[in-house]
XYZ file of C-alpha atoms in Angstrom:
582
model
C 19.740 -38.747 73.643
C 20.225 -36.857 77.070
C 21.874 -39.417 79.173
C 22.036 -38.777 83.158
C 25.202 -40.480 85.037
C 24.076 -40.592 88.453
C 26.739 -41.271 90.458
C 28.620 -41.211 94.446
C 31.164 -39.959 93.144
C 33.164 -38.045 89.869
C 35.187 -41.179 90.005
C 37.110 -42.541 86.976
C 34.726 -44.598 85.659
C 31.915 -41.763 86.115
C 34.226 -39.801 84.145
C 35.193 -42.482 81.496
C 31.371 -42.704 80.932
C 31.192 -38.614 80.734
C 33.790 -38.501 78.295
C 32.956 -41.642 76.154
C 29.405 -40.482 75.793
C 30.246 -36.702 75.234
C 32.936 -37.433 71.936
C 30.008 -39.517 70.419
C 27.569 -36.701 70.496
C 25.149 -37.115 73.217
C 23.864 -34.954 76.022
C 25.407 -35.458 79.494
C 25.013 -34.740 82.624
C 26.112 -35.850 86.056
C 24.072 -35.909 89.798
C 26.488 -36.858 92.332
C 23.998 -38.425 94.901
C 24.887 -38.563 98.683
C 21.594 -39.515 99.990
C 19.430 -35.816 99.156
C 16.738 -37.629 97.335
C 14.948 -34.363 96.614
C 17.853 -32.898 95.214
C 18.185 -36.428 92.882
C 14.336 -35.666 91.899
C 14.279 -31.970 91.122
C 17.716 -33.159 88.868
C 15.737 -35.548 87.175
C 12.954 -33.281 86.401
C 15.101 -30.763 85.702
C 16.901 -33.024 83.033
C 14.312 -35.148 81.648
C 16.894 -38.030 80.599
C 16.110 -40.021 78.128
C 18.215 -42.839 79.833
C 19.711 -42.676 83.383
C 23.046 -44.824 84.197
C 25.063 -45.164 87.875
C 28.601 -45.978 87.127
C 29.312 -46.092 90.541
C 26.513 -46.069 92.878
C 26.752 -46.711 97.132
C 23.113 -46.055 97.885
C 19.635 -46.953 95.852
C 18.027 -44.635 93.511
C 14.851 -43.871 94.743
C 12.049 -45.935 93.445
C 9.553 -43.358 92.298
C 12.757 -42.243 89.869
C 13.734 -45.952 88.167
C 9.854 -46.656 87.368
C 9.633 -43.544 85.736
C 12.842 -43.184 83.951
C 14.816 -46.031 82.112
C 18.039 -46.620 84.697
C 20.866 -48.905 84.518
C 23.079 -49.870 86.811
C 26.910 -50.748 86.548
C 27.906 -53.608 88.545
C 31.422 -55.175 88.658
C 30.637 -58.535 89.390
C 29.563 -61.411 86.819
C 26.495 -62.336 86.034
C 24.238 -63.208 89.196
C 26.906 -61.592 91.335
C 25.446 -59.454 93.854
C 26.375 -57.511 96.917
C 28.837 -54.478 97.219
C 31.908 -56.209 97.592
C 31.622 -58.104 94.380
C 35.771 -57.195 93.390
C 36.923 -57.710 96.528
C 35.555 -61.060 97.307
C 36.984 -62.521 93.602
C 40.324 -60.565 94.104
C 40.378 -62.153 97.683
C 39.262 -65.477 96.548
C 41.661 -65.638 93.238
C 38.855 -65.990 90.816
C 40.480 -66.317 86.983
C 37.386 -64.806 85.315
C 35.179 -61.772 86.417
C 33.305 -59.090 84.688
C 30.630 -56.067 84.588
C 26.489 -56.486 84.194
C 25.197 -53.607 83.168
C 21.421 -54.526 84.433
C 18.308 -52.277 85.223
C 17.298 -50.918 88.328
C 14.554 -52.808 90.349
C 13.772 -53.323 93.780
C 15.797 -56.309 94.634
C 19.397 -55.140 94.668
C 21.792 -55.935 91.830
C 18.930 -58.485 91.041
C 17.284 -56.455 87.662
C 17.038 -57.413 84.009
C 20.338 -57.853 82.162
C 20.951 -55.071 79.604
C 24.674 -56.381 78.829
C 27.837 -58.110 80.703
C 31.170 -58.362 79.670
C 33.514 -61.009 81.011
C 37.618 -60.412 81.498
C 40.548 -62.252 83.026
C 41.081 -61.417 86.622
C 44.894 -60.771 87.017
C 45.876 -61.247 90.333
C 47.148 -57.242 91.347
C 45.089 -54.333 93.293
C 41.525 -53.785 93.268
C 42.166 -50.022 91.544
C 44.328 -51.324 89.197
C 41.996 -54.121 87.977
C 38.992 -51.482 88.484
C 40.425 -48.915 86.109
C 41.529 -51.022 83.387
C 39.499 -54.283 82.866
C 36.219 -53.520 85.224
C 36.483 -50.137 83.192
C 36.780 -51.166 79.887
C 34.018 -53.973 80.237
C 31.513 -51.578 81.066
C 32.202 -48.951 78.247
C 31.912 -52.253 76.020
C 28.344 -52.806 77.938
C 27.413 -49.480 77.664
C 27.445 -49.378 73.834
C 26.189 -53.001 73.882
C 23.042 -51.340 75.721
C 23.159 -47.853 73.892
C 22.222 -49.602 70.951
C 19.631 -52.162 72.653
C 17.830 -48.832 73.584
C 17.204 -48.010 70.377
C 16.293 -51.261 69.140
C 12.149 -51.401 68.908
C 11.438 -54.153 70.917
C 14.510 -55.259 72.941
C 13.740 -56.634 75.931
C 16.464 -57.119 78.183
C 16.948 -60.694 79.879
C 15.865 -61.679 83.319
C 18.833 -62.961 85.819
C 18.394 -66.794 85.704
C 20.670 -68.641 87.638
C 19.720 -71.881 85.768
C 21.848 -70.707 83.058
C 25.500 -71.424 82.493
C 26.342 -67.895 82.460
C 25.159 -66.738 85.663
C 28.477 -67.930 87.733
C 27.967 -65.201 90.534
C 25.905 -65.235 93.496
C 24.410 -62.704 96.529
C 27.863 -62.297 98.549
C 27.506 -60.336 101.871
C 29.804 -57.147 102.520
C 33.550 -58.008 103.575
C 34.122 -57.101 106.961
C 37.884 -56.944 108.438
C 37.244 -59.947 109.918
C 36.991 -61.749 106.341
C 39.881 -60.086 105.725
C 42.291 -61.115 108.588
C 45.825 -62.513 107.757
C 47.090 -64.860 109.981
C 50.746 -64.598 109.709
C 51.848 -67.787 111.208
C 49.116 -69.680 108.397
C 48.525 -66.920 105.820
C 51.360 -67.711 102.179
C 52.327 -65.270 100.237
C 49.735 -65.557 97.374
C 47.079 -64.960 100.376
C 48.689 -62.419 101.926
C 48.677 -60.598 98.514
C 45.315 -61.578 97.453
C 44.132 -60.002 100.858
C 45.830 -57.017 100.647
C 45.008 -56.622 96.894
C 40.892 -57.106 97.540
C 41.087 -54.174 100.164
C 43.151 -51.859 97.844
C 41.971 -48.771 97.920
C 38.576 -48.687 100.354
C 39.249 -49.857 102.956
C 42.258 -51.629 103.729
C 43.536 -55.045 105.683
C 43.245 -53.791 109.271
C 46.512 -55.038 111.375
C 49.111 -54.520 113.530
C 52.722 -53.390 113.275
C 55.237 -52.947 116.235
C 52.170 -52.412 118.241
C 50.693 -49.979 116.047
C 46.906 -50.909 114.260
C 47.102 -49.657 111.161
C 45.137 -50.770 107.221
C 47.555 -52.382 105.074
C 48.320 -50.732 101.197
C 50.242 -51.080 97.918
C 52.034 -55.185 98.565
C 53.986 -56.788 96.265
C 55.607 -60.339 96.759
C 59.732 -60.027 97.670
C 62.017 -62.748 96.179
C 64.349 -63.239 98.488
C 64.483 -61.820 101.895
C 63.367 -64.290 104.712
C 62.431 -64.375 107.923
C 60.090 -65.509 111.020
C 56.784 -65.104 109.321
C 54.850 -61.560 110.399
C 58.298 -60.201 111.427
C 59.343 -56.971 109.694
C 62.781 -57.954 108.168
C 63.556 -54.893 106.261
C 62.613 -51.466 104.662
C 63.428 -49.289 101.561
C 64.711 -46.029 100.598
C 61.585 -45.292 99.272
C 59.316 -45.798 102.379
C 58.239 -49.508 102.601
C 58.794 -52.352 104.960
C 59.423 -55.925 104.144
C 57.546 -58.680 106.437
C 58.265 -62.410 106.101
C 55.044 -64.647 105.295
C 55.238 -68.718 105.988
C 56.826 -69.117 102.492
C 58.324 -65.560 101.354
C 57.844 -62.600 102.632
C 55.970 -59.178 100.789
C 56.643 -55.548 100.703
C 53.796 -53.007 102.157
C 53.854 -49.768 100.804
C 51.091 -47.916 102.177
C 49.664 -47.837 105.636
C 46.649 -45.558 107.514
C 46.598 -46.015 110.755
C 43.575 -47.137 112.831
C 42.756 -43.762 114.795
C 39.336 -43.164 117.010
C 36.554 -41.341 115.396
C 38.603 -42.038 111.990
C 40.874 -39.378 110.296
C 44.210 -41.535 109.647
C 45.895 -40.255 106.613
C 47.525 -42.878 104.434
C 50.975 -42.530 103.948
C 54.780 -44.788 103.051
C 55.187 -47.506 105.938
C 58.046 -45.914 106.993
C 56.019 -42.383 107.796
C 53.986 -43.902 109.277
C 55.673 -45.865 111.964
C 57.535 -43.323 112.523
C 60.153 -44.203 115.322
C 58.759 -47.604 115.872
C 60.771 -48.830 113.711
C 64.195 -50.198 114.737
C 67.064 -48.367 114.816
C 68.923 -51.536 113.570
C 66.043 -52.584 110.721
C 68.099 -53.190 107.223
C 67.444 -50.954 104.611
C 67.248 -53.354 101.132
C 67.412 -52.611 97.348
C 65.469 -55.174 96.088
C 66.005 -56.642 92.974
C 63.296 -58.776 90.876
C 59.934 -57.627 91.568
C 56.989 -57.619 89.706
C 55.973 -54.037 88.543
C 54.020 -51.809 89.916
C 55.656 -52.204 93.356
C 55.894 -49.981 96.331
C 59.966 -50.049 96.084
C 61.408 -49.384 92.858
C 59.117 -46.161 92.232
C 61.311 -44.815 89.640
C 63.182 -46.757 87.231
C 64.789 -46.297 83.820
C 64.598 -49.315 80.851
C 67.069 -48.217 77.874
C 66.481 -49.920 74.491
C 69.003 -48.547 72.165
C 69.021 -45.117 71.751
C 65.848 -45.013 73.462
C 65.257 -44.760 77.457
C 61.998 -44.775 79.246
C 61.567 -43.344 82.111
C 58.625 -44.549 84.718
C 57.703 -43.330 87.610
C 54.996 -45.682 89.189
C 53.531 -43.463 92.502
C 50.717 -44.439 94.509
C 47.712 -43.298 92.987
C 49.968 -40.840 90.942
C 50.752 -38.546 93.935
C 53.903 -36.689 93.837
C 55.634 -35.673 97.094
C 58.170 -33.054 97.106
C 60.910 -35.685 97.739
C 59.351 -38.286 95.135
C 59.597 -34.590 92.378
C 63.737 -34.736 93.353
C 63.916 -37.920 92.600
C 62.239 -38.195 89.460
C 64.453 -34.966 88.118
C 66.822 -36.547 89.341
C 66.771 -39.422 87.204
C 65.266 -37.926 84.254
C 68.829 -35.291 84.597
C 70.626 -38.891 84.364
C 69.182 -39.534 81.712
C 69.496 -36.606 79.751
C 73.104 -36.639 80.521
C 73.383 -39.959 78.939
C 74.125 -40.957 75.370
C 70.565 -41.654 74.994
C 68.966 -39.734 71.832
C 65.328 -39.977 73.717
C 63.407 -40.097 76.606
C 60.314 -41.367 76.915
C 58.551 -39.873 79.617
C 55.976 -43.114 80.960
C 54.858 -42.581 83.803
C 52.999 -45.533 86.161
C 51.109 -48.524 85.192
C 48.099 -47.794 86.328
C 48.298 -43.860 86.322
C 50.072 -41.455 84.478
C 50.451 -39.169 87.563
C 47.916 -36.627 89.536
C 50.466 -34.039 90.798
C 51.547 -33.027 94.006
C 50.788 -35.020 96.553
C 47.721 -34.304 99.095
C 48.025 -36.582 101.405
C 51.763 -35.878 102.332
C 50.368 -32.135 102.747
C 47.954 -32.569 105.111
C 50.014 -35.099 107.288
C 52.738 -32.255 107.464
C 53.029 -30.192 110.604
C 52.865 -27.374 108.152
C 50.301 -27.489 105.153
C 50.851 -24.542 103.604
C 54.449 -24.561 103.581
C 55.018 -28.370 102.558
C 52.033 -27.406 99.554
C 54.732 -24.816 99.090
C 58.001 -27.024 98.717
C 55.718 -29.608 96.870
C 54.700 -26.992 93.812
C 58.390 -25.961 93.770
C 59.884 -29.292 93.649
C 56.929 -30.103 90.548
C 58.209 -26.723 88.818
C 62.108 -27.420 88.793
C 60.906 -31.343 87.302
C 59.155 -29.666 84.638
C 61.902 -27.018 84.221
C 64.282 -29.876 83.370
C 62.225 -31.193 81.129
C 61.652 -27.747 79.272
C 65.569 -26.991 78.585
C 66.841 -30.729 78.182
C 67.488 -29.174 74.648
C 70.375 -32.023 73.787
C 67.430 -34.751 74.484
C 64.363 -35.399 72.169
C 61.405 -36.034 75.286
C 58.271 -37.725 74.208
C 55.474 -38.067 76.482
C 53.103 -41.370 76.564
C 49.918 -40.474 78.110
C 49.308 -44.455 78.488
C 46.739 -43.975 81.587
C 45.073 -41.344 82.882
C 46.226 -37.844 84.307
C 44.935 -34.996 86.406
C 46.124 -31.697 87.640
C 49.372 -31.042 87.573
C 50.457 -34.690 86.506
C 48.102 -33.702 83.275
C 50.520 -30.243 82.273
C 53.749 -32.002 83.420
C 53.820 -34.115 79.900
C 53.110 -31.307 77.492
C 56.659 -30.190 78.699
C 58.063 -32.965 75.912
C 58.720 -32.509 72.160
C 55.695 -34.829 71.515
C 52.623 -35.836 73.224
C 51.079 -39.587 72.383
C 48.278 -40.633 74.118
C 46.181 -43.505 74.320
C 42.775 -42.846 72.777
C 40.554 -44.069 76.025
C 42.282 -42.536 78.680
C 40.986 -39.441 80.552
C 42.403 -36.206 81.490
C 41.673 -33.441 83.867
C 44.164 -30.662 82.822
C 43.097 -28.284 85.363
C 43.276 -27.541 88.767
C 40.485 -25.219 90.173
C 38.080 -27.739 91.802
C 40.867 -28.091 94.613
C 39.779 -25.222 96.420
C 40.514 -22.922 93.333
C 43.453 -23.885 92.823
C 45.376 -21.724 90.261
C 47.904 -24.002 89.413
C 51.723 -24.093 88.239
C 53.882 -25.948 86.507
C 54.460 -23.488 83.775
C 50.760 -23.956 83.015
C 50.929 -20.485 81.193
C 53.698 -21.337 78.813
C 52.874 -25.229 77.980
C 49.156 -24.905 77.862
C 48.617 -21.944 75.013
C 51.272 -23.168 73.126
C 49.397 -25.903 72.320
C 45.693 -24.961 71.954
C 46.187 -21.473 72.038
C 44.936 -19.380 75.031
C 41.412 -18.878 74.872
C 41.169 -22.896 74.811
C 43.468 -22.985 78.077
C 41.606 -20.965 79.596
C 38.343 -23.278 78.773
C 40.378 -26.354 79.834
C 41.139 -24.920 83.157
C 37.917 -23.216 84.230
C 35.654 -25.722 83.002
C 37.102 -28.340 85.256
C 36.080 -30.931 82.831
C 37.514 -34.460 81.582
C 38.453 -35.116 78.074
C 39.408 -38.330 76.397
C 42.559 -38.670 75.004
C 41.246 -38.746 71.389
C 39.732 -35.405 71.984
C 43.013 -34.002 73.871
C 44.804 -34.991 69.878
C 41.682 -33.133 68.032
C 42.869 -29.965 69.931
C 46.204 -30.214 69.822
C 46.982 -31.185 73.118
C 48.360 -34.277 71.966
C 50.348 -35.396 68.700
C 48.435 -38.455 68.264
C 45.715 -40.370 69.652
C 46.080 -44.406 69.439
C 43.708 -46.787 69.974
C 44.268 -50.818 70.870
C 44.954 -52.318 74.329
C 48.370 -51.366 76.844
C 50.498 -53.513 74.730
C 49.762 -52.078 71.098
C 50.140 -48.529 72.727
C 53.639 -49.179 74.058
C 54.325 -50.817 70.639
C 53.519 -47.652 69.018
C 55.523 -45.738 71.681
C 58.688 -47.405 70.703
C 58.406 -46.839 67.270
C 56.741 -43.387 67.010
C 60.590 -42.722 69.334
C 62.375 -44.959 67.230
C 61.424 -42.389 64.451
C 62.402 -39.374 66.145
C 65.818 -40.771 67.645
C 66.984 -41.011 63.572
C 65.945 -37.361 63.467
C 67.435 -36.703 66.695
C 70.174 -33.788 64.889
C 67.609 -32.019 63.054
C 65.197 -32.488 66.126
C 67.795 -31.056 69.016
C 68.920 -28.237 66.461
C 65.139 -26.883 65.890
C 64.650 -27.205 69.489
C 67.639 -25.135 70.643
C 66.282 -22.283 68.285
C 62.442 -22.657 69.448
C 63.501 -22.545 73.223
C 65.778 -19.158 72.672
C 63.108 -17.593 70.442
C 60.801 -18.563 72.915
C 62.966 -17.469 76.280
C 63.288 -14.300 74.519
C 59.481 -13.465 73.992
C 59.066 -14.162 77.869
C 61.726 -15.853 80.002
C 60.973 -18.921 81.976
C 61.038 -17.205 85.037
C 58.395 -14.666 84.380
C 55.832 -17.498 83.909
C 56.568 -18.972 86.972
C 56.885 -16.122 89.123
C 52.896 -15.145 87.865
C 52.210 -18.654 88.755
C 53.350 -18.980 92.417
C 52.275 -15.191 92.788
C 48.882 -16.720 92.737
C 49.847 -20.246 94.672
C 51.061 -18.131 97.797
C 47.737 -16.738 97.940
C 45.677 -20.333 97.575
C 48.545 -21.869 100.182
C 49.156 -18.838 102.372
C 45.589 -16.652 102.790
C 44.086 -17.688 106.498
C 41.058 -18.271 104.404
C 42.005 -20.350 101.941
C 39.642 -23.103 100.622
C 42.170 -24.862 98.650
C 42.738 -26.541 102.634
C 39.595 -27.166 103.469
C 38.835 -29.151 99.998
C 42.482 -30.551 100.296
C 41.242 -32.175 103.939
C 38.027 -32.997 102.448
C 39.538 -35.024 99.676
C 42.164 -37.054 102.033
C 39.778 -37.813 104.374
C 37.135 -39.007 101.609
C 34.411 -36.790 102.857
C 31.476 -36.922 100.218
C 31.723 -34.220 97.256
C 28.198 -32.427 96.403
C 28.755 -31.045 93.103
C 30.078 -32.074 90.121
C 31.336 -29.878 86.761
C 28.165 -31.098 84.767
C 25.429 -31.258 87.348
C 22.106 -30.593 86.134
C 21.715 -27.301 87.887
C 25.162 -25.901 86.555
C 23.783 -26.981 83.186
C 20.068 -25.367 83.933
C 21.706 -22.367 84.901
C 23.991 -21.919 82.033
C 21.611 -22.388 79.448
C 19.274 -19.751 81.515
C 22.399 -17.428 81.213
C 22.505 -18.064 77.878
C 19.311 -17.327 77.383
C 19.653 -14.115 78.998
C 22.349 -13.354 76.731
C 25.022 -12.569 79.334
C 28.654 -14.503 78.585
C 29.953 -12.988 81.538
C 27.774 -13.736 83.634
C 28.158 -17.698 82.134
C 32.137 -17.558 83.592
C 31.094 -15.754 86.427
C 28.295 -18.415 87.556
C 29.618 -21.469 86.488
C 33.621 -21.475 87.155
């Protein structure tokens, strides 16, 4: 079948869908629609799809294209639920159950004939985190649910009812800020969380700190610190600030501040109040809180001769002072008695690489894009010649860029069969990437395959990262059984840990010897002064186009890149295939 994923955006579930449908054999291809409906129509005809799906969709499909083509429609609400804040308003209103409807588009919005809907617990944490994991995985599960209703003569998907038990949503009206307002001196804790959590992401609680209005990120609950509730009581080392509630009080991570016309950058509390803080504010090291928190970003868990490391960064961005931390800690490690390290990264991201944001808040762009690469090359250098330690890497959520190469720096490579990764870096303003790219990259798949991986720009599942050797194994099951499988895949290697360490000595001098370290990162950052430093350079105008969420018009897999590559091939003219397409 050729499936079109119409979508706002190459988000993660557009590219869970790409990948999911791509390993089982079909053809794909994605339209990233921002409103240019004759662009969406010449795609279609163009295409001819078989079946059309939106994963994540922020405007209608024209109607002239859903009569004539079969499309569904991801929504992440339950059954009956309709309206485009369907997550936030459960998050907000601490529903226990929730799910996707995958449904077909009609007129009425959210309103079609149900093709398939999955049903999950709603855990009580971010909007993100719940959106990649459960709201994800419930609508791959509906997708093959519908997949196979497709090709079922006579299927007839079922019309909403609301009569029926299962329909336990309803048509909910956009939140506005004003539905998500805390009142400090009424607001607990769990409502001060469940607020913050709904607007995770897009677009934040909108409030006011020391006279500053600025959206509210990344909260967690604090155990102990008290205080007048609203009052800022404390802040961390890492960059957020504590503020007491009627009952507790909660860490805030992340705050954007409310400019005019837009354009705030979201940054660590702390950044972002800048010298509004007081001089005389504690600084805490909290103890006891729930994981993934804006505080305790990196922290090691030893279990025998095994220690995991995890590094839990907002949306897996890496400053250059979160990169000396983490090598920090993993050089601790090392320099323990530990046999292994097990490299896990966050909870609801393995890590993106260097982080954007921080980059264009500097005063200085290029040169803090400059520090930031350098502080991600001496973390993976660390990793490269910790020859005493055996390093395993657990791809347990997804990865992009350079927090996609970072891991193949380990011994071993495991990797959850459903995740996705993007181990490339060129569709940041042609980006040509470090992080001894070069040197970890080939040595796995060879170099004609690295250089596919990195021009194509493409996602690949973690099962197909294992069938080319990017991974040791791919393993299937939920979070738990992968972490299970983890322990004892390092278990394993910790008995072989002589044997291990002595081959790995040898293979690093052999390997220092054919080409030095150095000489692969020197080619590297040759080419990363010239995307940072050239006057020109459009790795800052996609950068600022990517922080400030301005709309991307092209995807990897668009329908004209794919119309044009088969006309190239046509022509006969590989060449002219790289040329045009990467």
């Amino acid at each position: 079948m050729r499936v079109l994923l119409v979508s706002s955006a190459f988000n993660s579930m557009t590219q869970r869908f790409f990948v999911e449908l791509s390993d089982a054999g079909y053809e794909v291809a994605v339209e990233i629609f921002g409103g240019d409906e004759q662009r969406l129509e010449e795609a279609f005809g163009a295409f001819r799809p078989d079946l059309t799906i939106a994963p994540f969709l922020t405007r209608a499909i024209p109607e002239q294209l859903w009569r004539e083509y079969l499309t569904l429609i991801v929504h992440p609400g339950v059954e009956g639920d309709r309206g485009a804040s369907a997550l936030d308003w459960a998050i907000q209103e601490k529903w226990d159950q929730w799910g996707v409807t995958l449904l077909q588009a009609e007129a009425e919005m959210d309103a079609g004939p149900i093709w398939a809907t999955r049903n999950f617990p709603l855990r009580q944490a971010p909007k993100s985190s719940v959106y990649r994991r459960e709201a994800i995985d419930a609508a791959v599960s509906c997708l093959w649910e519908a997949l196979a209703n497709v090709q079922t003569p006579g299927f007839r998907p079922r019309p909403l009812d609301y009569a029926a038990p299962t329909a336990l949503g309803r048509l909910r009206p956009s939140m506005k800020q004003a539905d998500r307002r805390i009142d400090w001196s009424r607001c607990e804790t769990t409502d001060v969380l469940a607020r913050i959590h709904a607007a995770d992401g897009v677009p934040g609680v909108l409030d006011e700190i020391f006279g500053l209005p600025v959206y509210l990120h990344a909260a967690c609950a604090e155990p102990e610190l008290r205080g007048a509730p609203g009052q800022v009581i404390a802040r961390s080392e890492s960059g957020a600030i504590c503020r007491a509630t009627i009952d507790g009080a909660v860490w805030i991570g992340r705050l954007k501040p409310k400019l005019e016309g837009g354009g705030g950058i979201k940054r660590s509390a702390v950044d972002t109040l800048g010298d509004r803080i007081p001089a005389d504010l504690p600084v805490a090291a909290p103890v006891g809180l729930v994981h993934p928190n804006p505080v305790e970003e990196v922290r090691l868990a030893r279990v025998g001769d095994i220690v995991h490391l995890h590094f839990d960064f907002h949306n897996g961005a890496m400053s250059t002072q979160q990169c000396r931390r983490l090598q920090a800690t993993f050089r601790q490690a090392a320099e323990s008695s530990a046999k292994v390290i097990v490299l896990a990264g966050g909870d609801d991201l393995f890590s993106n690489g260097i982080h954007l944001n921080e980059i264009e808040a500097s005063a200085d762009p290029a040169a803090e894009s400059w520090a930031n690469i350098v502080a991600m090359d001496d973390l993976v250098r660390e990793i490269i010649t910790a020859t005493d330690t055996i390093v395993v890497a657990a791809f347990g959520r997804n990865a992009g860029a350079g927090g996609a190469i970072l891991p193949l720096a380990a011994d071993f490579v495991l990797v959850r069969d459903s995740v996705v990764l993007n181990p490339h870096y060129r569709n940041m303003g042609w980006l040509y990437g470090s992080e001894y790219w070069t040197y970890l990259l080939p040595r796995r798949v060879g170099w004609e395959r690295a250089v596919q991986l990195t021009e194509a720009c493409l996602p690949i599942s973690g099962r197909r990262a294992a069938e080319i050797g990017l991974a040791d194994e791919a393993i299937s099951g939920d979070a738990d059984a992968f972490d299970r499988a983890v322990q004892a895949f390092a278990a394993g290697q910790a008995e072989r840990h002589a044997a291990l360490t002595d081959r790995k000595r040898l293979q690093r001098a052999e390997d220092e010897d054919r080409r030095p370290l150095d000489a692969y990162r020197r080619h590297e950052l040759t080419q990363m002064d010239r995307n940072f430093y050239r006057p020109d350079a459009p790795y800052h105008r996609a950068r600022s186009a990517f922080v400030h969420k301005r709309p991307a018009c092209w995807s990897p897999v668009s329908v004209r890149m794919l119309t044009a590559l088969k006309r190239l091939e046509t022509n006969g003219s590989p060449d002219g295939v790289r040329g045009a397409a990467f």
